[in-house]
Amino acid sequence: KKHYQEEFEEKFDLPHLKDVLDVQPIPTTFALKSRGSQVLDGTNLSTKRSDYVDNDDRALLKVIKYSSPTSAGAECIDPDCSWVEQWVHRAGPRKQIFFDPKDVKAAIVTCGGLCPGLNDVIRQIVFTLEIYGVGEIVGIPFGYRGFFDGNLQEIPLSRHVVQNINLSGGSFLGTSRGGASVGDIVDSIEAREIDMLFVLGGNGTHAGANAIHNECRRRKLRISVVCVPKTIDNDILLMDKTFGFDTAVEEAQRAINSAYIEARSAYHGVGLVKLMGRSSGFIAMYASLSSGQVDVCLIPEVPFKLDGPFGVLEHLEHLIKSKGYAVVCVAEGAGQELIEKPDAKDASGNVVLGTSASTSSRRSCTAEFCLAPIWIKRHFKEVGFFADVKYIDPTYMIRACRANASDAILCTVLGQNAVHGAFAGFSGITVGICNTHYVYLPITEVIASTRQVDPKSRMWHRCLTSTGQPDFM
Ligand code: ATP
Ligand code: MG
């Protein structure tokens, strides 16, 4: 048997307020089982409860043992591919906390694009803060903008206010891109006397939250900044999945099925569905796998060519001739290397993907074919063939959905654990599910790069087996 403490490799130390401030722990007041409206006194609870999480508890990051580098493939985590145990901090309520709940003002902010489950997370953060005994909880409207736009007012939050917000999609607090300098945001946090900031957002938002955390440390402020990753694309490193992804894949089925019906019912029909995924093709891959109706799946991680032998268009022609129709699922960022880059950025500094239909060369236009079915038709006309292309972009319908059952549960656990993390005194962390366990990770680790589909992974190969598509290069 392995020893619990000795033989594992510690991974990802979490930044804690006590690293930089003189803060003392107090017994928790979190009542794991509330009794009606009575808030239980933590001193009575602590001796009876064994279900607090200890700061030394760890979850194993990966549970697989490879026999050789060949079988490990890209998964290999050390040069010899020997067994490396990496342990990360378990999330959950601590016996000792670093904030007195009655003195806490907590704020929640949501940034970036919409994602199913945002309201579920907001709701659970509010519920859990109340169970700890926090009296002042506010929502910052419209992302980081709410910190500096004088026309926007804080939204008071309570169980009563958020009780039913999970029944609809979107963000109850509103969201936005772009924003002020980190210094201005921290000025605003200080002026509002916020002690805990819960930040829901993607990579950009996490980078912002980490900068806020660092600025708070520089100013020696006793403020905890805790993130909950929001990315419908599932592109955050290390995590099994992020909330909203399951719902997105499920909703995408409806679009794919419609594309199939349109294609199947038309003479030489092609059903084309564009799904989210600027740089990671997880939604397109999983939706293609689960629907079973997709003949061609194109993702940003796997280059392809359109024209000529072994190109996508030749394969579509083959599919139409052999079975009468074709269904294509394209991730938003697929084939970017074929497109003339507009070199533009949005309000948050994200690269704007090539979408212009005004380009003149045949090559750049066909490369955008996920946005311009006209080019597929034109191609077939040129080679004396006919195809009837139906194009579906369900992006905004998917983003605006409410979370499905499995995402709602994920959101519940993440929201609750975010609050536990803040009370435990951590700051500059994010919460996630790794290897089926709920854990805390330093923000810096999850935003080091974008998580992408590995073209050599078994999952992508399963997808290719399912669609039956060739290698388009
Ligand atoms: P999505 O997945 O929808 O793109 P996101 O969180 O990445 O979500 P962004 O619009 O990129 O969304 O960023 C959200 C907020 O984070 C914006 O207000 C932006 O100003 C801020 N932000 C982005 N990158 C940084 C950064 N490197 N440092 C500080 N703030 C940032
Ligand atoms: Mg972003």
PDB file of C-alpha atoms in Angstrom, residues 331-451:
ATOM      1  CA  ALA A 331     -16.448  23.644 -36.091  1.00  0.00           C
ATOM      2  CA  GLU A 332     -16.375  27.430 -36.294  1.00  0.00           C
ATOM      3  CA  GLY A 333     -12.575  27.605 -36.482  1.00  0.00           C
ATOM      4  CA  ALA A 334     -12.010  24.679 -38.853  1.00  0.00           C
ATOM      5  CA  GLY A 335      -9.866  25.369 -41.905  1.00  0.00           C
ATOM      6  CA  GLN A 336      -8.606  28.732 -40.644  1.00  0.00           C
ATOM      7  CA  GLU A 337      -5.263  28.060 -42.304  1.00  0.00           C
ATOM      8  CA  LEU A 338      -7.038  28.213 -45.681  1.00  0.00           C
ATOM      9  CA  ILE A 339      -8.614  31.573 -45.076  1.00  0.00           C
ATOM     10  CA  GLU A 340      -7.213  35.036 -45.640  1.00  0.00           C
ATOM     11  CA  LYS A 341      -6.880  36.307 -42.085  1.00  0.00           C
ATOM     12  CA  PRO A 342      -8.598  39.651 -41.479  1.00  0.00           C
ATOM     13  CA  ASP A 343      -6.149  40.232 -38.592  1.00  0.00           C
ATOM     14  CA  ALA A 344      -8.911  41.830 -36.537  1.00  0.00           C
ATOM     15  CA  LYS A 345      -9.593  41.518 -32.807  1.00  0.00           C
ATOM     16  CA  ASP A 346     -12.825  41.787 -30.847  1.00  0.00           C
ATOM     17  CA  ALA A 347     -13.406  43.941 -27.722  1.00  0.00           C
ATOM     18  CA  SER A 348     -11.644  41.377 -25.505  1.00  0.00           C
ATOM     19  CA  GLY A 349      -8.637  40.967 -27.805  1.00  0.00           C
ATOM     20  CA  ASN A 350      -9.761  37.633 -29.326  1.00  0.00           C
ATOM     21  CA  VAL A 351      -8.818  37.106 -32.970  1.00  0.00           C
ATOM     22  CA  VAL A 352     -11.846  37.512 -35.241  1.00  0.00           C
ATOM     23  CA  LEU A 353     -12.140  34.439 -37.409  1.00  0.00           C
ATOM     24  CA  GLY A 354     -12.169  34.777 -41.171  1.00  0.00           C
ATOM     25  CA  THR A 355     -15.801  35.199 -42.108  1.00  0.00           C
ATOM     26  CA  SER A 356     -15.828  37.764 -44.885  1.00  0.00           C
ATOM     27  CA  ALA A 357     -17.587  36.595 -48.031  1.00  0.00           C
ATOM     28  CA  SER A 358     -16.213  39.498 -50.053  1.00  0.00           C
ATOM     29  CA  THR A 359     -12.832  37.996 -50.848  1.00  0.00           C
ATOM     30  CA  SER A 360     -12.241  37.531 -54.507  1.00  0.00           C
ATOM     31  CA  SER A 361      -9.999  34.528 -54.885  1.00  0.00           C
ATOM     32  CA  ARG A 362     -11.619  31.163 -55.310  1.00  0.00           C
ATOM     33  CA  ARG A 363      -9.288  29.635 -52.752  1.00  0.00           C
ATOM     34  CA  SER A 364     -10.193  31.938 -49.873  1.00  0.00           C
ATOM     35  CA  CYS A 365     -13.900  31.715 -50.653  1.00  0.00           C
ATOM     36  CA  THR A 366     -14.095  27.944 -50.763  1.00  0.00           C
ATOM     37  CA  ALA A 367     -12.115  27.813 -47.556  1.00  0.00           C
ATOM     38  CA  GLU A 368     -14.959  29.593 -45.810  1.00  0.00           C
ATOM     39  CA  PHE A 369     -17.405  27.135 -47.168  1.00  0.00           C
ATOM     40  CA  CYS A 370     -18.892  26.499 -43.778  1.00  0.00           C
ATOM     41  CA  LEU A 371     -20.287  30.008 -44.086  1.00  0.00           C
ATOM     42  CA  ALA A 372     -20.942  30.049 -47.808  1.00  0.00           C
ATOM     43  CA  PRO A 373     -22.757  26.985 -49.193  1.00  0.00           C
ATOM     44  CA  ILE A 374     -22.884  28.897 -52.453  1.00  0.00           C
ATOM     45  CA  TRP A 375     -19.272  27.873 -53.026  1.00  0.00           C
ATOM     46  CA  ILE A 376     -20.052  24.211 -52.681  1.00  0.00           C
ATOM     47  CA  LYS A 377     -22.814  24.539 -55.242  1.00  0.00           C
ATOM     48  CA  ARG A 378     -20.544  26.524 -57.537  1.00  0.00           C
ATOM     49  CA  HIS A 379     -17.831  23.911 -57.233  1.00  0.00           C
ATOM     50  CA  PHE A 380     -20.196  21.137 -58.231  1.00  0.00           C
ATOM     51  CA  LYS A 381     -21.564  23.213 -61.088  1.00  0.00           C
ATOM     52  CA  GLU A 382     -18.017  23.676 -62.379  1.00  0.00           C
ATOM     53  CA  VAL A 383     -17.477  19.932 -62.469  1.00  0.00           C
ATOM     54  CA  GLY A 384     -20.895  19.376 -64.054  1.00  0.00           C
ATOM     55  CA  PHE A 385     -22.554  18.060 -60.929  1.00  0.00           C
ATOM     56  CA  PHE A 386     -25.528  19.301 -58.938  1.00  0.00           C
ATOM     57  CA  ALA A 387     -25.825  19.596 -55.161  1.00  0.00           C
ATOM     58  CA  ASP A 388     -28.537  21.171 -53.024  1.00  0.00           C
ATOM     59  CA  VAL A 389     -26.873  22.605 -49.904  1.00  0.00           C
ATOM     60  CA  LYS A 390     -28.805  23.466 -46.713  1.00  0.00           C
ATOM     61  CA  TYR A 391     -26.852  25.377 -44.089  1.00  0.00           C
ATOM     62  CA  ILE A 392     -27.716  25.507 -40.364  1.00  0.00           C
ATOM     63  CA  ASP A 393     -25.975  27.647 -37.745  1.00  0.00           C
ATOM     64  CA  PRO A 394     -27.543  26.814 -34.352  1.00  0.00           C
ATOM     65  CA  THR A 395     -24.880  28.691 -32.310  1.00  0.00           C
ATOM     66  CA  TYR A 396     -27.079  31.234 -30.535  1.00  0.00           C
ATOM     67  CA  MET A 397     -29.892  28.747 -29.994  1.00  0.00           C
ATOM     68  CA  ILE A 398     -27.456  26.385 -28.272  1.00  0.00           C
ATOM     69  CA  ARG A 399     -25.737  29.049 -26.168  1.00  0.00           C
ATOM     70  CA  ALA A 400     -29.062  30.366 -24.902  1.00  0.00           C
ATOM     71  CA  CYS A 401     -30.361  26.977 -23.696  1.00  0.00           C
ATOM     72  CA  ARG A 402     -30.813  26.194 -20.044  1.00  0.00           C
ATOM     73  CA  ALA A 403     -28.504  23.502 -18.685  1.00  0.00           C
ATOM     74  CA  ASN A 404     -29.510  19.870 -19.087  1.00  0.00           C
ATOM     75  CA  ALA A 405     -29.659  17.562 -16.061  1.00  0.00           C
ATOM     76  CA  SER A 406     -26.023  16.519 -16.073  1.00  0.00           C
ATOM     77  CA  ASP A 407     -24.741  20.094 -16.510  1.00  0.00           C
ATOM     78  CA  ALA A 408     -27.130  21.334 -13.805  1.00  0.00           C
ATOM     79  CA  ILE A 409     -25.554  18.899 -11.351  1.00  0.00           C
ATOM     80  CA  LEU A 410     -22.038  19.879 -12.415  1.00  0.00           C
ATOM     81  CA  CYS A 411     -22.943  23.572 -11.952  1.00  0.00           C
ATOM     82  CA  THR A 412     -24.341  22.852  -8.516  1.00  0.00           C
ATOM     83  CA  VAL A 413     -21.166  21.207  -7.293  1.00  0.00           C
ATOM     84  CA  LEU A 414     -18.868  23.791  -8.900  1.00  0.00           C
ATOM     85  CA  GLY A 415     -20.857  26.722  -7.479  1.00  0.00           C
ATOM     86  CA  GLN A 416     -20.860  25.280  -3.968  1.00  0.00           C
ATOM     87  CA  ASN A 417     -17.155  24.424  -4.115  1.00  0.00           C
ATOM     88  CA  ALA A 418     -16.266  27.919  -5.322  1.00  0.00           C
ATOM     89  CA  VAL A 419     -17.697  29.284  -2.067  1.00  0.00           C
ATOM     90  CA  HIS A 420     -15.900  26.658   0.032  1.00  0.00           C
ATOM     91  CA  GLY A 421     -12.638  27.612  -1.714  1.00  0.00           C
ATOM     92  CA  ALA A 422     -13.068  31.304  -0.919  1.00  0.00           C
ATOM     93  CA  PHE A 423     -13.891  30.608   2.743  1.00  0.00           C
ATOM     94  CA  ALA A 424     -10.896  28.270   2.955  1.00  0.00           C
ATOM     95  CA  GLY A 425      -8.770  31.334   2.207  1.00  0.00           C
ATOM     96  CA  PHE A 426      -7.653  30.411  -1.306  1.00  0.00           C
ATOM     97  CA  SER A 427      -7.470  33.116  -3.955  1.00  0.00           C
ATOM     98  CA  GLY A 428      -6.431  33.026  -7.600  1.00  0.00           C
ATOM     99  CA  ILE A 429      -7.942  29.564  -7.965  1.00  0.00           C
ATOM    100  CA  THR A 430     -10.540  27.928 -10.134  1.00  0.00           C
ATOM    101  CA  VAL A 431     -12.731  24.906  -9.508  1.00  0.00           C
ATOM    102  CA  GLY A 432     -13.178  21.950 -11.770  1.00  0.00           C
ATOM    103  CA  ILE A 433     -13.700  18.246 -12.178  1.00  0.00           C
ATOM    104  CA  CYS A 434     -10.541  16.228 -12.797  1.00  0.00           C
ATOM    105  CA  ASN A 435     -10.664  12.502 -13.136  1.00  0.00           C
ATOM    106  CA  THR A 436     -14.208  12.478 -11.701  1.00  0.00           C
ATOM    107  CA  HIS A 437     -13.148  14.361  -8.555  1.00  0.00           C
ATOM    108  CA  TYR A 438     -13.901  17.987  -7.776  1.00  0.00           C
ATOM    109  CA  VAL A 439     -10.690  19.924  -7.266  1.00  0.00           C
ATOM    110  CA  TYR A 440      -9.145  23.371  -6.934  1.00  0.00           C
ATOM    111  CA  LEU A 441      -6.453  24.444  -9.390  1.00  0.00           C
ATOM    112  CA  PRO A 442      -4.375  27.633  -9.621  1.00  0.00           C
ATOM    113  CA  ILE A 443      -5.777  29.840 -12.394  1.00  0.00           C
ATOM    114  CA  THR A 444      -2.337  30.066 -14.004  1.00  0.00           C
ATOM    115  CA  GLU A 445      -2.284  26.316 -14.659  1.00  0.00           C
ATOM    116  CA  VAL A 446      -5.557  26.144 -16.544  1.00  0.00           C
ATOM    117  CA  ILE A 447      -4.952  29.164 -18.777  1.00  0.00           C
ATOM    118  CA  ALA A 448      -1.401  28.236 -19.764  1.00  0.00           C
ATOM    119  CA  SER A 449      -2.827  27.221 -23.150  1.00  0.00           C
ATOM    120  CA  THR A 450      -6.088  26.144 -24.750  1.00  0.00           C
ATOM    121  CA  ARG A 451      -7.143  22.523 -24.482  1.00  0.00           C
TER     122      ARG A 451
END
